[in-house]
Coordinates of C-alpha atoms and ligand atoms in Angstrom, one line a residue:
X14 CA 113.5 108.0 168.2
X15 CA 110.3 107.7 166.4
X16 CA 108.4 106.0 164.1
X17 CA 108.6 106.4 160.3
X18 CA 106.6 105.8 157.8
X19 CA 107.0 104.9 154.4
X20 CA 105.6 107.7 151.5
X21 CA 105.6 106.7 147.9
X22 CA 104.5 107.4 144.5
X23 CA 105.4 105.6 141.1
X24 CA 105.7 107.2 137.8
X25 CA 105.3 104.8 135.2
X26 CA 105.8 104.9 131.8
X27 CA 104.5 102.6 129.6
X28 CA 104.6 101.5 125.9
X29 CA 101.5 101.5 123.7
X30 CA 100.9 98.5 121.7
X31 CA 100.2 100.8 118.5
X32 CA 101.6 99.4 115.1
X33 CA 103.3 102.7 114.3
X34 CA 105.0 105.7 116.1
X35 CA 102.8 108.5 118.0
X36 CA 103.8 110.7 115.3
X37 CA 105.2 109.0 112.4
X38 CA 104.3 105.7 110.1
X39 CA 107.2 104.6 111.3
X40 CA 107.1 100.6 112.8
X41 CA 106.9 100.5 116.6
X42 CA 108.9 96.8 117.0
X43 CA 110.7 95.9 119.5
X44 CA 113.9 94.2 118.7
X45 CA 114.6 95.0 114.9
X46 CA 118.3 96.2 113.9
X47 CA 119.3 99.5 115.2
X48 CA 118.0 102.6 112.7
X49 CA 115.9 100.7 111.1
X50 CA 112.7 101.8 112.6
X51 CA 112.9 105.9 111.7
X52 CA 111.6 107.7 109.3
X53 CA 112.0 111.9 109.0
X54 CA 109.8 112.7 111.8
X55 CA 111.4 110.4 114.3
X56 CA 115.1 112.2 113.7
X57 CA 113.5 115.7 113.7
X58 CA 114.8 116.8 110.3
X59 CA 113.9 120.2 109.5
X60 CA 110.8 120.7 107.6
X61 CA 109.1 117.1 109.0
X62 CA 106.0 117.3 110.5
X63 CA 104.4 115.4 113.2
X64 CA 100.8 113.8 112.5
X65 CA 99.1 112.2 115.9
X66 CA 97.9 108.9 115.8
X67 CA 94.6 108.0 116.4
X68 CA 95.2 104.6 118.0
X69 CA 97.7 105.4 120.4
X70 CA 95.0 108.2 121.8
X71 CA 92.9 105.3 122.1
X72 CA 94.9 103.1 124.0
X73 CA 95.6 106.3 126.2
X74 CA 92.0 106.5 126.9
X75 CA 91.3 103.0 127.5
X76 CA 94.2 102.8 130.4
X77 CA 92.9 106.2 131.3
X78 CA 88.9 105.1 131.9
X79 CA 90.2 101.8 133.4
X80 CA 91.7 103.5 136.4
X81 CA 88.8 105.4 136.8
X82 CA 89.7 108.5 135.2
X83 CA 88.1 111.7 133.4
X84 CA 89.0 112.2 129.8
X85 CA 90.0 115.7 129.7
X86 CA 90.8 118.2 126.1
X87 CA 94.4 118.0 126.0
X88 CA 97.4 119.9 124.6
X89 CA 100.9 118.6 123.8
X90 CA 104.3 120.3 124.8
X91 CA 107.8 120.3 123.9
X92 CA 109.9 119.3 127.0
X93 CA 113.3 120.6 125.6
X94 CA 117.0 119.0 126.7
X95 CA 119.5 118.3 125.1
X96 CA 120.2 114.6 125.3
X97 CA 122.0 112.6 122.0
X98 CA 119.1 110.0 121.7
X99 CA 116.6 112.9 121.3
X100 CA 117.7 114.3 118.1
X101 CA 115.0 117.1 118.3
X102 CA 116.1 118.7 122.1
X103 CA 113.1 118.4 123.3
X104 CA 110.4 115.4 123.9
X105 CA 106.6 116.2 122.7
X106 CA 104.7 115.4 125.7
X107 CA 101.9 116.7 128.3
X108 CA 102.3 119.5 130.5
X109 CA 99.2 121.3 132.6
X110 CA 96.7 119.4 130.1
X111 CA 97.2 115.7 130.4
X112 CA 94.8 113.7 128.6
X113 CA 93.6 111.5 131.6
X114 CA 92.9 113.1 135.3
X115 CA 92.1 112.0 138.5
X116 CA 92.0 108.4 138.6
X117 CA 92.2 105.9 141.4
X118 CA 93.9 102.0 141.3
X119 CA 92.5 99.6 144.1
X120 CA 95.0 97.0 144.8
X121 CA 93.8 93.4 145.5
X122 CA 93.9 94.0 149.4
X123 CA 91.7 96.9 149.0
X124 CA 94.1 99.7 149.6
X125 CA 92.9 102.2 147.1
X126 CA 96.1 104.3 145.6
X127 CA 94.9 107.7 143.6
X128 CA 96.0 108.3 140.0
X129 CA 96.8 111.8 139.4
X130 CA 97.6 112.0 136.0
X131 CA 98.4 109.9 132.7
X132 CA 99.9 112.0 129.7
X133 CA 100.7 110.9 126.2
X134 CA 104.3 111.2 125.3
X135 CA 106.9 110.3 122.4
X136 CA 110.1 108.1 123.7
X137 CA 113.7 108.8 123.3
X138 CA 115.9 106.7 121.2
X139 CA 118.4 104.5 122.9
X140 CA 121.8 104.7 123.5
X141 CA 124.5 102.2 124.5
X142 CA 127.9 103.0 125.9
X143 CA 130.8 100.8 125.3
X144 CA 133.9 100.2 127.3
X145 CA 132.5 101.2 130.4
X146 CA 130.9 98.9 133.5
X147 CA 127.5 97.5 132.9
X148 CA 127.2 99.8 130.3
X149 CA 127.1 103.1 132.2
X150 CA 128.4 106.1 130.8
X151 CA 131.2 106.5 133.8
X152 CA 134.7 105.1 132.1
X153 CA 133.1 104.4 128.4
X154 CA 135.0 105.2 126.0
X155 CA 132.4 105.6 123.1
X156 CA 128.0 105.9 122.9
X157 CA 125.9 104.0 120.1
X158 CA 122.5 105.5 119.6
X159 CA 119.2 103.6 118.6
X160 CA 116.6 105.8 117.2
X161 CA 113.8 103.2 116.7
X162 CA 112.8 103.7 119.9
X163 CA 112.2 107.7 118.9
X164 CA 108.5 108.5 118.8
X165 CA 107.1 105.1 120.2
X166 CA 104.1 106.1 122.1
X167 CA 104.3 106.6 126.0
X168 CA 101.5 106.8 128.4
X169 CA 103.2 108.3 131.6
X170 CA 101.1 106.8 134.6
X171 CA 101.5 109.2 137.9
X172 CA 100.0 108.3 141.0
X173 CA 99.9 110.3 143.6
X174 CA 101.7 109.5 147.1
X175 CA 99.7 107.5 148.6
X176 CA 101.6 103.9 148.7
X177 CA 102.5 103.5 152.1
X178 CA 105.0 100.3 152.0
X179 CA 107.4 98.8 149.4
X180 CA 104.9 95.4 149.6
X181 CA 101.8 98.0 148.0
X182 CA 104.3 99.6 145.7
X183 CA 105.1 96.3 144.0
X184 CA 101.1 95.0 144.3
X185 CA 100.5 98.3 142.3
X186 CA 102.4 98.0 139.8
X187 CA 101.4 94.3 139.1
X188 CA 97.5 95.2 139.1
X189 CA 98.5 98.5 136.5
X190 CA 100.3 95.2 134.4
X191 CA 97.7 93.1 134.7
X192 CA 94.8 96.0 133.7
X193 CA 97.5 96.6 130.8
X194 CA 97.4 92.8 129.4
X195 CA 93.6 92.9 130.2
X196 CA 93.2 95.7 127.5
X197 CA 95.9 94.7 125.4
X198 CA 97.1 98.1 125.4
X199 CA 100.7 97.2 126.2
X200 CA 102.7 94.2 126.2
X201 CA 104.0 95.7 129.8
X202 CA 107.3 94.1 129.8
X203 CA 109.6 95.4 132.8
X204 CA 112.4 93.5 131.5
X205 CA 112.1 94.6 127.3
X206 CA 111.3 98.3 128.9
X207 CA 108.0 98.6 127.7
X208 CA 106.8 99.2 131.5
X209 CA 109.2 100.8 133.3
X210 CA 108.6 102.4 136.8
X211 CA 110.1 105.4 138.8
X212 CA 109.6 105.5 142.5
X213 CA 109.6 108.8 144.3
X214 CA 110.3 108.1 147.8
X215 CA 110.1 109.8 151.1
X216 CA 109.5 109.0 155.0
X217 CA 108.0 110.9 157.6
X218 CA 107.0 110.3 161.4
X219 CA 104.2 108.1 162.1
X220 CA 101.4 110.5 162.1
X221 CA 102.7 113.5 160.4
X222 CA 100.3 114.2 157.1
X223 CA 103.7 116.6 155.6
X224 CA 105.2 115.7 152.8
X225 CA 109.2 115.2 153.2
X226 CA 112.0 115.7 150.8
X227 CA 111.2 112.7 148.2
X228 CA 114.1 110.9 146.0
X229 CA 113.5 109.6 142.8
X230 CA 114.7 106.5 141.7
X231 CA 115.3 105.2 138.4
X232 CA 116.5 101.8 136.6
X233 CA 113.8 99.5 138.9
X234 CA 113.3 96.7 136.0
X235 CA 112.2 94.8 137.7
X236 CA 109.4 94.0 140.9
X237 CA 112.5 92.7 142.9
X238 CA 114.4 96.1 142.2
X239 CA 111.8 98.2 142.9
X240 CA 110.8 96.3 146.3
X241 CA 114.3 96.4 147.1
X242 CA 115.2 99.9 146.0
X243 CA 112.1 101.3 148.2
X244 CA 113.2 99.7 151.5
X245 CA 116.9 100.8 151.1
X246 CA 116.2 104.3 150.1
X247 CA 113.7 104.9 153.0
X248 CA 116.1 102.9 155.1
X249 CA 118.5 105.6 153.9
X250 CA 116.2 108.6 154.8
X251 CA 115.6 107.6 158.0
X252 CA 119.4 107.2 159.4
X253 CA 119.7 110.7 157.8
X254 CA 117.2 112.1 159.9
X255 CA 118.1 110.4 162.9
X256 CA 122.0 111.4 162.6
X257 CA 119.9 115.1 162.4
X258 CA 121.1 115.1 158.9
X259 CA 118.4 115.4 156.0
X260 CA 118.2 114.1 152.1
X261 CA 118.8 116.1 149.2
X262 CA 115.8 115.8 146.6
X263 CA 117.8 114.1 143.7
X264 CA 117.3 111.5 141.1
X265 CA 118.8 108.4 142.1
X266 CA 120.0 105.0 140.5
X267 CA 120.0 101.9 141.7
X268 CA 122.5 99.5 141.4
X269 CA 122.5 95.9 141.4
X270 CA 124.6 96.1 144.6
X271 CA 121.7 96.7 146.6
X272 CA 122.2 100.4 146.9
X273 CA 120.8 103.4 145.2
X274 CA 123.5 106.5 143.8
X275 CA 122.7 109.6 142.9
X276 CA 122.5 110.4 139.2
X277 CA 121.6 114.1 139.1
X278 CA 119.9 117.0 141.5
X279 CA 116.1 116.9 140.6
X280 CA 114.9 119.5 137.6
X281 CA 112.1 121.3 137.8
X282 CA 109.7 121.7 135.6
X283 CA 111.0 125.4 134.5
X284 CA 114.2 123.9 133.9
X285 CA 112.5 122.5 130.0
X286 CA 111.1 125.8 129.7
X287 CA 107.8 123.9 128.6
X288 CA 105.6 125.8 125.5
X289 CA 103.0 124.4 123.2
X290 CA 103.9 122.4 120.3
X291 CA 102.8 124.5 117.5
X292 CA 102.8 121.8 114.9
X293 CA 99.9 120.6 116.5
X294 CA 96.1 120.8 117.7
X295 CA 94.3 120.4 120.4
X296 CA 93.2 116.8 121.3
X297 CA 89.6 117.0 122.3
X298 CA 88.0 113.5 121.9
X299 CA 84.2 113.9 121.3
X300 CA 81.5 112.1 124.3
X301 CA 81.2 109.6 121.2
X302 CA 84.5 108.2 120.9
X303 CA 85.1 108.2 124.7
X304 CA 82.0 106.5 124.8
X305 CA 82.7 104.0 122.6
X306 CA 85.9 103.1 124.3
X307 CA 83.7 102.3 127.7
X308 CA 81.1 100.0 126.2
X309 CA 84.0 98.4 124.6
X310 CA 86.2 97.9 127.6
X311 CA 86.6 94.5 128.1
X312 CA 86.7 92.9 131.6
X313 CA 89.2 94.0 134.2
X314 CA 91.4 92.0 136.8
X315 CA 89.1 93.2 139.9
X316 CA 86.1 91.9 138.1
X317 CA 87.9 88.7 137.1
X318 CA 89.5 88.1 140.3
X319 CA 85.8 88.4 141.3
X320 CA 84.5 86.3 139.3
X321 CA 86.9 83.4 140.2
X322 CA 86.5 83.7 143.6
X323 CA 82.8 83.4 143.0
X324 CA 82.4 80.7 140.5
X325 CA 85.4 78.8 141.1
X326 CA 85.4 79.2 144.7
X327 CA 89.0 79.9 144.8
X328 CA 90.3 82.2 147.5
X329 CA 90.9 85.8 146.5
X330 CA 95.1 84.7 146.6
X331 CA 94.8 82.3 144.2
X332 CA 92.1 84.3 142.0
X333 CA 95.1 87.1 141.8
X334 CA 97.9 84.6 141.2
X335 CA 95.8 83.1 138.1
X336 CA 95.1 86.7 136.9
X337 CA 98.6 88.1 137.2
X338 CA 99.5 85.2 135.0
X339 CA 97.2 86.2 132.2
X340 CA 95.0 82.9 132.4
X341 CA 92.1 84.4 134.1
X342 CA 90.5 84.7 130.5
X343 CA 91.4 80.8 130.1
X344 CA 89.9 79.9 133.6
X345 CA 86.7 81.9 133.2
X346 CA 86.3 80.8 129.8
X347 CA 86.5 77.3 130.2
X348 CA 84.0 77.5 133.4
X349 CA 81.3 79.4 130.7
X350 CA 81.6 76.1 128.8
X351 CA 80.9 74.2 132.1
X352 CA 84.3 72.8 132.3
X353 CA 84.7 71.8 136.4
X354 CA 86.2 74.3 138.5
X355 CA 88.7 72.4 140.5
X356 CA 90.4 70.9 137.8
X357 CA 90.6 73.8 135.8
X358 CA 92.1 76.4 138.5
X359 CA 94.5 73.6 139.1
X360 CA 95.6 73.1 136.1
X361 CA 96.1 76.6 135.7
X362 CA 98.1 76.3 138.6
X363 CA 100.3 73.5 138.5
X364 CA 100.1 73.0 134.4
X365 CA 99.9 75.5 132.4
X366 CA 103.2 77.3 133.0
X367 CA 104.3 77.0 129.3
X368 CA 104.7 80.3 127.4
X369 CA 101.0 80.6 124.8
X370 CA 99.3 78.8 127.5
X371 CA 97.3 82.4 128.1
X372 CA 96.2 81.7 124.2
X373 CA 94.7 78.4 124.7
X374 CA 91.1 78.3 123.6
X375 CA 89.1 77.8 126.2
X376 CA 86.5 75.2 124.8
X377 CA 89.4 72.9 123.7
X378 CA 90.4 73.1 127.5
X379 CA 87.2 72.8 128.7
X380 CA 86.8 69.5 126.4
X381 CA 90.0 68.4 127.9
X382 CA 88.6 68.5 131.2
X383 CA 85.7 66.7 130.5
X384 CA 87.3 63.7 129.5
X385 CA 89.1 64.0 132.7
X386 CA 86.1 64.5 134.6
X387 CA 84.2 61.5 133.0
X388 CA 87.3 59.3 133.4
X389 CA 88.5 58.5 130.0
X390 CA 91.5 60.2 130.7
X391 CA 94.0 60.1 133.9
X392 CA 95.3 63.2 135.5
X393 CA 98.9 62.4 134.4
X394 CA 97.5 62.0 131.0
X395 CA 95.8 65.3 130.8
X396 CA 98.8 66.9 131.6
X397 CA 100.7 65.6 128.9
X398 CA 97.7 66.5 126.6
X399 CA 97.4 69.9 128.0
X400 CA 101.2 70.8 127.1
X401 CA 100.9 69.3 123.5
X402 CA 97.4 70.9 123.1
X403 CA 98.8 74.5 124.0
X404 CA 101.9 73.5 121.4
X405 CA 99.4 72.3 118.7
X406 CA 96.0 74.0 119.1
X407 CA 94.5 70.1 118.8
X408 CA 91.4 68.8 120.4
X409 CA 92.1 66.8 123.2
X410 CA 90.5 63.7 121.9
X411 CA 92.6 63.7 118.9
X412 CA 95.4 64.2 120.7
X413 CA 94.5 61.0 123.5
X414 CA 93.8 58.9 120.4
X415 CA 96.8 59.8 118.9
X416 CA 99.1 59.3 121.5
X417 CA 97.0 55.6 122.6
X418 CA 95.5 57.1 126.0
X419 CA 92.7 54.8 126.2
X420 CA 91.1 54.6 129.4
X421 CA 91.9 51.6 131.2
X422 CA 89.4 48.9 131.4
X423 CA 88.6 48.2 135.3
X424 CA 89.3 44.5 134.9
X425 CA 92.4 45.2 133.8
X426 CA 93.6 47.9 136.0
X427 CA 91.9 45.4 139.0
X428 CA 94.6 43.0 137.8
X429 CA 97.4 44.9 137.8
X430 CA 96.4 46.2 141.5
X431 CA 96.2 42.4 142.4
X432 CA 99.7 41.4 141.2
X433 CA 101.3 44.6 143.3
X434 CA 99.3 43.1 146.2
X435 CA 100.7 40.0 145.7
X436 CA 104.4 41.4 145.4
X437 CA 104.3 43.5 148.0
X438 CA 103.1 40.7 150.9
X439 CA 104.6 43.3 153.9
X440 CA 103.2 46.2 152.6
X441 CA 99.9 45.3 152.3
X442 CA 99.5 43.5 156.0
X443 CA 100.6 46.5 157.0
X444 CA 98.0 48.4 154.5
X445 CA 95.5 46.2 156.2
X446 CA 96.2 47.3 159.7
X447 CA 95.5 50.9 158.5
X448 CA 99.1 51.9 158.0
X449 CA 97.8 54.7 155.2
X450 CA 100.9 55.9 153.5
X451 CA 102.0 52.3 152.8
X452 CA 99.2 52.9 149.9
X453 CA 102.2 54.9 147.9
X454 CA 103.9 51.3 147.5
X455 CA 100.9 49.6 145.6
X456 CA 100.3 53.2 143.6
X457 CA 104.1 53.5 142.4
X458 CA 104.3 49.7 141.6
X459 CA 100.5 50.3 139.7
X460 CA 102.4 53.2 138.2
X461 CA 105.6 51.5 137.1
X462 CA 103.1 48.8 135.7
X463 CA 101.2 51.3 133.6
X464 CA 103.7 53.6 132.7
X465 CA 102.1 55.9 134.8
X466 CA 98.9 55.8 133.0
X467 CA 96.9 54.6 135.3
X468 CA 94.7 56.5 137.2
X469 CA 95.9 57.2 140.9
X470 CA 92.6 57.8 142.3
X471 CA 90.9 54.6 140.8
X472 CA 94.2 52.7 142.3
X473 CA 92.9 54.0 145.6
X474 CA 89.5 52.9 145.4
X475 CA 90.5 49.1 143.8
X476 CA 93.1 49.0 147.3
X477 CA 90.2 50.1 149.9
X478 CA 87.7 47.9 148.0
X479 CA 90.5 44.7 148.5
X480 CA 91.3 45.5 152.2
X481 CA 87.1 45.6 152.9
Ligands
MN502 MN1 108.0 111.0 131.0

């Protein structure tokens, strides 16, 4: 028997965040009532034309130059089935001339995983079957279609097969999200389907540089599905090669029973009987618009992970965890305003796990951590301002004065110490002959006290100072 190894690529097709259509004026919204969203173009009535819009070419080319990719004069295609939410029978998209080429994507353990393509494309509609399981089409008993999805701008993402486990598969497609929210050019959310990911998978022995009969599968929405759906399918692969049986190249589903079914046997590409769209030119972006789009390019995850690791001395774990949850801009902000560097990657940690927290201006949470830093404020007190500040957009002195979080005056605190002390006779002989975690008796009564305002640290020091 010998060893396999894991082959992968991912196709992913993601949403541009452009106000209208690729080629209508038509809203692109998420979430609006069915049919609501269309206009002429999107339903492919006869006599509509399609015009291209500019912004959605832009967002194609920023994705594009972030993964490191040329810029190439591109042509679109109609890609013709026949499918009810595609009122047209065919999909404009890119064939041999995709807009962006050659690209690479270097995860944050280094493993560098080459882009091979990323074409512009319009969406389908959407359509819902009824009376069926989990609405699949097997057993329903009727279809509603949703055309506002029709003509929303795709930027189909190819990479080529170089993801070697189902671990760097999902890593991949969290960096691609994360350089996505970095750039604003899609909201990238698996679970609304405005990033959703096919993975073509294969295996092959340990050594071998052939490529092996791959299966794509579809419906992975979300990082848990596609993690799961890449170590069953390979798993499935190899016991067909060991019982000297082989897989069928086919496009498969996966099902939230843990398996993957096939859907169809894999088209190819002469099955659309591709052609150029003859409503339209060729897109050839001049040196100064491309050029544009790279000084404007604003900074990527690598560099931000970077430049936490650097100036907030976080490890390069925690750097990616606070950059996968969008608050690296918050972080980095908050340190150009000289806000300290523990306190502010910990907060971003532990705190600041409300939704809008990634909006927070950074100098109001850089003026919240100064008053924690010069002690007018407790650490369970910033908290509580930290929440309300992300709700209100206030200052955090406005919001400690109106919420009465004066510091405590020493004396007082000092007192307060003395009567827990006093209460607590046992605790503290035993305090005194440096039993440590009896402390957490004189802090909770301190605590109690206070109503938690005091602060825990200056609790500490008052106890250490009284046992000499
Ligand atoms: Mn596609």
């Amino acid at each position: 028997m010998s060893e396999w190894e894991i082959v992968v690529g991912l196709e992913v097709h993601v949403e541009l965040a452009t106000e209208t259509k690729l080629f209508s004026h038509a809203p692109n919204q998420f979430g609006d009532d069915p049919n609501t969203n269309i206009t002429p173009v999107c339903l492919g009535l006869p006599g509509s034309l399609p015009v291209l819009n500019r912004r959605a070419v832009e967002l194609a080319m920023t994705i594009g130059i972030a993964l490191g990719c040329e810029i190439q004069p591109s042509v679109f295609h109609r890609k013709n089935y026949f499918y009810p939410d595609m009122p047209k029978d065919y999909q404009v998209s890119q064939y041999d001339q995709p807009i962006c080429i050659d690209g690479a994507l270097t995860l944050p353990n280094g493993t560098e995983i080459g882009v091979e393509r990323a074409h512009l494309e319009e969406d389908a509609g959407k359509t819902t079957h009824l009376g069926g399981e989990d609405g699949r089409i097997h057993g329903a008993s009727e279809a509603l279609v949703d055309y506002n999805r029709a003509g929303v701008p795709l930027l189909e993402i190819v990479s080529r097969p170089d993801i070697r486990s189902a671990e760097d598969a999902r890593a991949y497609v969290e960096e691609l999200r994360s350089i996505l929210l970095a750039t604003e050019a899609s909201e990238a959310r698996l679970e609304e389907g405005s990033m959703r990911v096919d993975a073509n998978v294969s295996v092959r022995p340990i050594g071998s540089s052939d490529l092996r009969t791959r299966c794509e599968i579809k419906n992975l929405n979300s990082l848990r599905s596609l993690q799961r759906a890449i170590t069953y399918e390979a798993q499935r692969h190899i016991q067909l090669y060991e019982s000297g049986d082989a897989p069928d190249q086919e496009t498969r589903h996966w099902a939230e029973d843990g398996k993957t079914y096939t859907l169809r046997s894999k088209e190819e590409a002469n099955d659309y009987r591709y052609f150029p769209e003859p409503d339209l030119v060729l897109l050839d972006p001049d040196d100064v618009w491309i050029e544009r789009i790279v000084s404007s390019m604003p900074e990527l995850p690598s560099q931000q992970r970077e430049r936490l690791t650097a100036l907030a001395g976080v490890d390069l774990e925690t750097a990616a965890s606070i950059v996968n949850r969008g608050l690296s801009r918050l972080v980095l902000g908050a340190l150009d305003h000289g806000a300290d560097a523990t306190r502010a990657t910990n907060h971003a940690l532990q705190n600041l796990t409300v939704s809008g927290a990634s909006d927070l201006d950074p100098k109001l949470f850089a003026g919240l951590i100064e008053m924690e830093t010069s002690g007018l404020i407790t650490a369970t007190q910033a908290k509580t301002i930290l929440v309300e500040m992300v709700e209100t957009g206030q200052e955090a002195a406005s919001i400690a004065a109106n919420r009465g979080f004066e510091s405590m005056d020493s004396s007082e605190l000092e007192k307060i110490v003395d009567a827990a002390i006093a209460d607590n006779q046992e605790a503290w002989s035993k305090f005194c002959a440096g039993e440590e975690k009896v402390q957490g008796v004189f802090v909770g009564a301190v605590m109690k006290a206070t109503s938690g305002q005091a602060d825990g640290k200056a609790v500490s020091a008052i106890l250490r100072a009284r046992r000499g």
